[in-house]
PDB file of C-alpha atoms in Angstrom:
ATOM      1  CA  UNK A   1       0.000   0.000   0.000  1.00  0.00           C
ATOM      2  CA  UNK A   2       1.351   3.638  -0.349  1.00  0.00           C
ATOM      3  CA  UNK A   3       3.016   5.006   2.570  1.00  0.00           C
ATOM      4  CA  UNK A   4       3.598   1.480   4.265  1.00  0.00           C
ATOM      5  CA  UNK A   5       7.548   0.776   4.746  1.00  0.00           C
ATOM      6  CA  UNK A   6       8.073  -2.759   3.453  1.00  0.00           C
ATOM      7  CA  UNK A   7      10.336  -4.721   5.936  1.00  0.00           C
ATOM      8  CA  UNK A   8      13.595  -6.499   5.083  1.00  0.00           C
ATOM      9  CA  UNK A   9      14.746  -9.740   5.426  1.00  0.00           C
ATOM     10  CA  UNK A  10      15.232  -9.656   9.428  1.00  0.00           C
ATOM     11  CA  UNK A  11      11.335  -8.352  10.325  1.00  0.00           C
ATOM     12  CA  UNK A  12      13.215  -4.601  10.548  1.00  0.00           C
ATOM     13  CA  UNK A  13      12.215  -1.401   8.571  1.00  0.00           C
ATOM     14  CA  UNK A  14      14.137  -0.127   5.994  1.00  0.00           C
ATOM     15  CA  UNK A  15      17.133   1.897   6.632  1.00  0.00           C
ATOM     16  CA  UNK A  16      16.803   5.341   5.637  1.00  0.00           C
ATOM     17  CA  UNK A  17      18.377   6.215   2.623  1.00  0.00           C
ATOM     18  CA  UNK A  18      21.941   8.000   3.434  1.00  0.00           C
ATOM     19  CA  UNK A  19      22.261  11.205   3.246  1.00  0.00           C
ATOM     20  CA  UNK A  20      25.925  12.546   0.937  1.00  0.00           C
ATOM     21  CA  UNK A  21      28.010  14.524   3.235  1.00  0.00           C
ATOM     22  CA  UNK A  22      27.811  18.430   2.726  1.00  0.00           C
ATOM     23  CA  UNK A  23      30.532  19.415   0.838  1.00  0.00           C
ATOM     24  CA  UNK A  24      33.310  21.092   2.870  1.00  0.00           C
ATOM     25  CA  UNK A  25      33.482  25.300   2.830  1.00  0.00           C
ATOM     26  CA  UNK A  26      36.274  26.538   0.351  1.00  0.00           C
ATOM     27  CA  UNK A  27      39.367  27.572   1.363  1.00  0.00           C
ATOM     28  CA  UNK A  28      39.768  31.101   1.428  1.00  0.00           C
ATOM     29  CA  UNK A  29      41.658  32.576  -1.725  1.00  0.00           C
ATOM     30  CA  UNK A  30      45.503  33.103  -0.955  1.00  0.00           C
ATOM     31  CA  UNK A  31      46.093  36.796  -0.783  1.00  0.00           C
ATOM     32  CA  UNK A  32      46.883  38.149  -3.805  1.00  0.00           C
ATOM     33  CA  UNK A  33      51.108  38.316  -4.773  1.00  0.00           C
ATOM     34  CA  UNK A  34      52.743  41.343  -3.530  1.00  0.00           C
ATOM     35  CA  UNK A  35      54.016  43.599  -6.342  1.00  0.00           C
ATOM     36  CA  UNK A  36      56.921  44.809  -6.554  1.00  0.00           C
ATOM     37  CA  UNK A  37      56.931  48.671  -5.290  1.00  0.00           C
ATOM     38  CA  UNK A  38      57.829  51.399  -7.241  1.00  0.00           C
ATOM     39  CA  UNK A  39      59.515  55.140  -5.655  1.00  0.00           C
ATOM     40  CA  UNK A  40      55.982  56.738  -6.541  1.00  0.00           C
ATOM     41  CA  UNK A  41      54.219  53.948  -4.299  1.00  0.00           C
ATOM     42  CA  UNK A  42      56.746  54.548  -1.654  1.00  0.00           C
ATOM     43  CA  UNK A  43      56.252  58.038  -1.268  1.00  0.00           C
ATOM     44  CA  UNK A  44      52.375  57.669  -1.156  1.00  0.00           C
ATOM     45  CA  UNK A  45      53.184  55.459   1.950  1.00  0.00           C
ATOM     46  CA  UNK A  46      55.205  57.634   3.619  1.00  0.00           C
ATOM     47  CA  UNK A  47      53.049  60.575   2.812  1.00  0.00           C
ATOM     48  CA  UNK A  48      50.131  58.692   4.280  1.00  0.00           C
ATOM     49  CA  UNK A  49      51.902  57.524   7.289  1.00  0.00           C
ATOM     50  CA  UNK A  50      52.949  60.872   7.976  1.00  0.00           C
ATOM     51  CA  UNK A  51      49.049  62.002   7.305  1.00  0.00           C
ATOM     52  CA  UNK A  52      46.729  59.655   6.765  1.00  0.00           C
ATOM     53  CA  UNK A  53      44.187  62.701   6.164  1.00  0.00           C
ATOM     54  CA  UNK A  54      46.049  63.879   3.474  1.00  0.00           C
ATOM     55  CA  UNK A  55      43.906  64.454   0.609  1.00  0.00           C
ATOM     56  CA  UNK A  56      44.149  62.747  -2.856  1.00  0.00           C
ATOM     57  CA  UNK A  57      44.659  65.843  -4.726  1.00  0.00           C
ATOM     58  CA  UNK A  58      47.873  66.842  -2.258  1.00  0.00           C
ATOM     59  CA  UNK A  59      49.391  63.433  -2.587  1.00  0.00           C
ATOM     60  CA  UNK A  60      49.043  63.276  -6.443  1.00  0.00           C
ATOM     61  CA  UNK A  61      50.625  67.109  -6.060  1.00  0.00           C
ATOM     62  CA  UNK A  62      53.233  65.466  -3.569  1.00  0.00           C
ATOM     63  CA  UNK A  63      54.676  62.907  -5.810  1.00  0.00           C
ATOM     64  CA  UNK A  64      53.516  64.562  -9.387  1.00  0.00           C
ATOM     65  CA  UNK A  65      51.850  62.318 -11.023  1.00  0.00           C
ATOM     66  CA  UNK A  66      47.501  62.762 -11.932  1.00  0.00           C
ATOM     67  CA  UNK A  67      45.015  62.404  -9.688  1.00  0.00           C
ATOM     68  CA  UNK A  68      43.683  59.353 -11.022  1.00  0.00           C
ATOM     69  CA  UNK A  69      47.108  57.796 -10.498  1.00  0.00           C
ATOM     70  CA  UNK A  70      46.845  58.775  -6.895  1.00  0.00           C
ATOM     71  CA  UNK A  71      43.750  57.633  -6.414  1.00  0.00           C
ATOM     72  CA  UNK A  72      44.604  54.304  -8.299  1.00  0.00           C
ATOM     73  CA  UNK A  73      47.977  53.522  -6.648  1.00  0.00           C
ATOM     74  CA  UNK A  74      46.290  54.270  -3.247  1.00  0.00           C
ATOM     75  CA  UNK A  75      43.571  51.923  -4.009  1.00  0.00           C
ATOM     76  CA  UNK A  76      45.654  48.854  -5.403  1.00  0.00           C
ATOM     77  CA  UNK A  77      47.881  49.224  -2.355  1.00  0.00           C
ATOM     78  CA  UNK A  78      44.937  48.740  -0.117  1.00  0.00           C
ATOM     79  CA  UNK A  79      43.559  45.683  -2.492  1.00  0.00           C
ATOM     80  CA  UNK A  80      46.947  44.282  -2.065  1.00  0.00           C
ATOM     81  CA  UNK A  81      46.982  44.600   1.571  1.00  0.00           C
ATOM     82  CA  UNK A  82      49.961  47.348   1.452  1.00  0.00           C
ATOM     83  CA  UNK A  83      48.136  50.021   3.322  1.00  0.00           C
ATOM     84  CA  UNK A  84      45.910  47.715   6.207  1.00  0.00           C
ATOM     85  CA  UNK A  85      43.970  50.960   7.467  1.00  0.00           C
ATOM     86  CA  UNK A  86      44.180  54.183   8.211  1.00  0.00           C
ATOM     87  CA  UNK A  87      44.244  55.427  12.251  1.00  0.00           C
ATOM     88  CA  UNK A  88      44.942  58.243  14.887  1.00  0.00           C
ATOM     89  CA  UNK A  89      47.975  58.450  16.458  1.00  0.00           C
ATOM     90  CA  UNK A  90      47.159  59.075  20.355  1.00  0.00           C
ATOM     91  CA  UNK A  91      49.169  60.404  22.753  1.00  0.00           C
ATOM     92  CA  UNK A  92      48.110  57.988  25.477  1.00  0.00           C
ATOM     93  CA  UNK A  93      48.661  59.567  28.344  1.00  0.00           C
ATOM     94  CA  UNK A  94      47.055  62.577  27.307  1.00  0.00           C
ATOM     95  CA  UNK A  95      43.944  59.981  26.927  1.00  0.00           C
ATOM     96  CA  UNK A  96      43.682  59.464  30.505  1.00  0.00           C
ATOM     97  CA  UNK A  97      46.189  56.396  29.903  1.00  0.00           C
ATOM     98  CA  UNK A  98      49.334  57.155  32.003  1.00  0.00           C
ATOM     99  CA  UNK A  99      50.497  53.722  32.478  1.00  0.00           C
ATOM    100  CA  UNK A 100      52.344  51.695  29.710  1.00  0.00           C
ATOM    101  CA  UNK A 101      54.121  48.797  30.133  1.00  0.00           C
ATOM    102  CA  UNK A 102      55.736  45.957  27.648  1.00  0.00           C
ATOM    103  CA  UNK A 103      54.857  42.504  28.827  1.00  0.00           C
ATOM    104  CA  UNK A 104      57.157  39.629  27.821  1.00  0.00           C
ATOM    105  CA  UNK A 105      55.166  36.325  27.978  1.00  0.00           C
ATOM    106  CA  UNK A 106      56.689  32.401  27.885  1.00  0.00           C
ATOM    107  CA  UNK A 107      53.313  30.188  26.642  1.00  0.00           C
ATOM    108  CA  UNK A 108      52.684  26.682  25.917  1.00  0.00           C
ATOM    109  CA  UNK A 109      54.341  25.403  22.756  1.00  0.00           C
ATOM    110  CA  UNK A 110      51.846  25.729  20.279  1.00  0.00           C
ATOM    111  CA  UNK A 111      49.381  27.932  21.942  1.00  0.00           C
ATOM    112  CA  UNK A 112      49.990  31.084  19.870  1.00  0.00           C
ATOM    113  CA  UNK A 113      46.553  31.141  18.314  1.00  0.00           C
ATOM    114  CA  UNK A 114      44.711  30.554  21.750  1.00  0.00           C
ATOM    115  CA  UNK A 115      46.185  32.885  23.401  1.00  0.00           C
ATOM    116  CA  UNK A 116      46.468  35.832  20.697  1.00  0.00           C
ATOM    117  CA  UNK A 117      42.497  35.232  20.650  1.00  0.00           C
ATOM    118  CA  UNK A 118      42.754  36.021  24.599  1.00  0.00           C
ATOM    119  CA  UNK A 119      45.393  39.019  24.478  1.00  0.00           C
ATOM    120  CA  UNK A 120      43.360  41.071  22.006  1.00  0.00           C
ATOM    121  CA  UNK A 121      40.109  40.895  23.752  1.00  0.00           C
ATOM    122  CA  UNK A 122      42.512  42.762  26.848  1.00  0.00           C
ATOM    123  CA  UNK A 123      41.363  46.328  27.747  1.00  0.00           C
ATOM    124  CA  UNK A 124      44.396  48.514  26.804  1.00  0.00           C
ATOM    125  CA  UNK A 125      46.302  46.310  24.842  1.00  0.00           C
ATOM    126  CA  UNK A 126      47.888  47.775  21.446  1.00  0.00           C
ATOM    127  CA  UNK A 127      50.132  45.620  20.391  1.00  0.00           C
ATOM    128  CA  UNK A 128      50.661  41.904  20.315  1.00  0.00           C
ATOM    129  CA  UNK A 129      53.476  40.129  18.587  1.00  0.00           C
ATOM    130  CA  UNK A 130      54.795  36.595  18.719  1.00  0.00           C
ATOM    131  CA  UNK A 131      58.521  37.040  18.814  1.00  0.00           C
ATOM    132  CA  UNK A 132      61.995  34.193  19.065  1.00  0.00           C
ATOM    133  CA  UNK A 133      64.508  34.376  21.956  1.00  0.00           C
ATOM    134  CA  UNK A 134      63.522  34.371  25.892  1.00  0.00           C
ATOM    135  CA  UNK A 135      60.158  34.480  25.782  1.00  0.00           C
ATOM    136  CA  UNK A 136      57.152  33.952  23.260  1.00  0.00           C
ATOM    137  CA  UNK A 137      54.807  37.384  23.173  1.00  0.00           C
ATOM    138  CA  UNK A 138      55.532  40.946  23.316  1.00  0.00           C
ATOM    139  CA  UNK A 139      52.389  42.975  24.487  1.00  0.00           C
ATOM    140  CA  UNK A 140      51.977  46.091  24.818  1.00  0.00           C
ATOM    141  CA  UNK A 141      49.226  47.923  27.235  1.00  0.00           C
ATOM    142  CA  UNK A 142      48.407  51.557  28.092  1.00  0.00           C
ATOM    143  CA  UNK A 143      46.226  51.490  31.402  1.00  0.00           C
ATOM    144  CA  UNK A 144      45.175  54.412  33.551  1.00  0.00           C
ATOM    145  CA  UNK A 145      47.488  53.397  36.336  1.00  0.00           C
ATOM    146  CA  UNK A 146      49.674  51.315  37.692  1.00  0.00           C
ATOM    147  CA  UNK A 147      47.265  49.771  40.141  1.00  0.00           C
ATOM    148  CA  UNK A 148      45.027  48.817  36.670  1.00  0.00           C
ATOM    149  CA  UNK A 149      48.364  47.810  35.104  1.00  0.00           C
ATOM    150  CA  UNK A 150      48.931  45.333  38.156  1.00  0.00           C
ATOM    151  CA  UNK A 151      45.118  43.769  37.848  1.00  0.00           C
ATOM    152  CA  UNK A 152      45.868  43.229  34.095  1.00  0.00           C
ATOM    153  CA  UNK A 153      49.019  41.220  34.812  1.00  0.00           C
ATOM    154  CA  UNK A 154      47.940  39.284  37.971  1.00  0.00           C
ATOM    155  CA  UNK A 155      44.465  38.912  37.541  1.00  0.00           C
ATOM    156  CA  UNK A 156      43.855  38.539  33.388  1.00  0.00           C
ATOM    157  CA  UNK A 157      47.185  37.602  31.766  1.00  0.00           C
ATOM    158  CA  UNK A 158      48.517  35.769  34.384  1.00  0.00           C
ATOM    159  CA  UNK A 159      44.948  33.906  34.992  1.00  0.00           C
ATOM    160  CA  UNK A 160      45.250  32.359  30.883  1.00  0.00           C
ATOM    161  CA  UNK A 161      46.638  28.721  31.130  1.00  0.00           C
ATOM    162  CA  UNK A 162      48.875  28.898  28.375  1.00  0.00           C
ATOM    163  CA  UNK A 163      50.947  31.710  29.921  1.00  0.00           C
ATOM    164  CA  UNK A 164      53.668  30.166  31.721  1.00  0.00           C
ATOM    165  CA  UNK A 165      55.356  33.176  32.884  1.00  0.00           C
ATOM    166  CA  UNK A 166      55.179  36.660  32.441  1.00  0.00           C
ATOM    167  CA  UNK A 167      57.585  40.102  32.900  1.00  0.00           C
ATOM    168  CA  UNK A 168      56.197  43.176  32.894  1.00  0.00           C
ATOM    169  CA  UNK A 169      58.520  46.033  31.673  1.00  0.00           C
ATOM    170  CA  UNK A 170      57.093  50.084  32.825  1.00  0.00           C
ATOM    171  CA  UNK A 171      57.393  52.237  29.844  1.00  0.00           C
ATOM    172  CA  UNK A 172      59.447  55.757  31.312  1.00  0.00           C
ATOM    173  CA  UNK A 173      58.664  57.817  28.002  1.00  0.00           C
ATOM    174  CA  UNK A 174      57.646  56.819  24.513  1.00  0.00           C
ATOM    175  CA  UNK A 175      58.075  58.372  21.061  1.00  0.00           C
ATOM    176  CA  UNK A 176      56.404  57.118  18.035  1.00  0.00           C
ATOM    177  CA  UNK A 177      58.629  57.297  14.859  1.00  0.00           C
ATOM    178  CA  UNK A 178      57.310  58.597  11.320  1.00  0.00           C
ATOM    179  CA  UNK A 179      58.296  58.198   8.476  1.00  0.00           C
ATOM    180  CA  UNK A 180      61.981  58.586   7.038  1.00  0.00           C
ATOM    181  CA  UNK A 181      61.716  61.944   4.734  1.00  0.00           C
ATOM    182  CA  UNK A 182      63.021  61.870   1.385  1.00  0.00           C
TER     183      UNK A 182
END
């Protein structure tokens, strides 16, 4: 009769018909190959590390070539991952951040990716790089004060499992450096 499930040879149902696996995601595209960089390209970086505000007309006026070109060359150099974004530079302790510090970290072997996931989400932290010799991670933090500098350290860093050990070194007086002129 329709609808009724014949059964098989041992008094049991049918098995339901197997369903094909979904077919993995893609891999993400490889980033496209850098190209080479020319002396125009170069000064449109430093110009734009210098001022990221800078307007397209004074950059094509800076390094004499057409606006179009300017506009072009800035745009394939952020297609090509060149030029990652543009940001302020703050002077952090005139943002109410007058503690900075550089904290070496030793972590598990093989952890990096755990524990970069862990070190960003950190209030204060600006930079986070995964370096060779004595220890694993440089971080740097800007707090409000040492007493919020110590909680980081003690209560957040040192609290992730993968950190084996940590140094904290104070940061006396920074300067950022800009570009090299011409």
């Amino acid at each position: 009769m329709p609808g009724e499930q014949m059964a098989n040879s041992d008094g049991q149902p049918p098995a339901a018909p197997a369903t094909p696996p979904a077919p993995a995601p893609p891999a993400p595209a490889p980033p496209p190959a850098a190209r080479p960089l020319d002396t125009i390209d170069r000064s449109i970086l430093r110009m734009l590390q210098t001022d990221g505000r800078a307007s397209i007309r004074s950059v094509a006026e800076r390094v004499h070539v057409s606006r179009a070109n300017a506009y072009a060359r800035i745009n394939r150099l952020i297609d090509d991952g060149v030029i990652r974004g543009f940001s302020a530079l703050v002077d952090q302790e005139r943002a109410g951040q007058g503690a900075s510090a550089y904290i070496t970290l030793k972590i598990v072997q093989n952890s990096w990716r755990t524990v970069r996931k862990q070190l960003t989400a950190l209030p204060g932290a600006t930079h986070i790089a995964l370096v060779s010799g004595d220890f694993d991670v440089l971080l740097l933090v800007h707090t409000k004060d040492n007493r919020e500098l110590r909680e980081l350290v003690l209560t957040r860093i040192q609290s992730i499992p993968e950190v084996l050990s940590t140094r904290t070194l104070l940061v006396f007086e920074e300067t950022d450096l800009g570009p090299e002129e011409d």
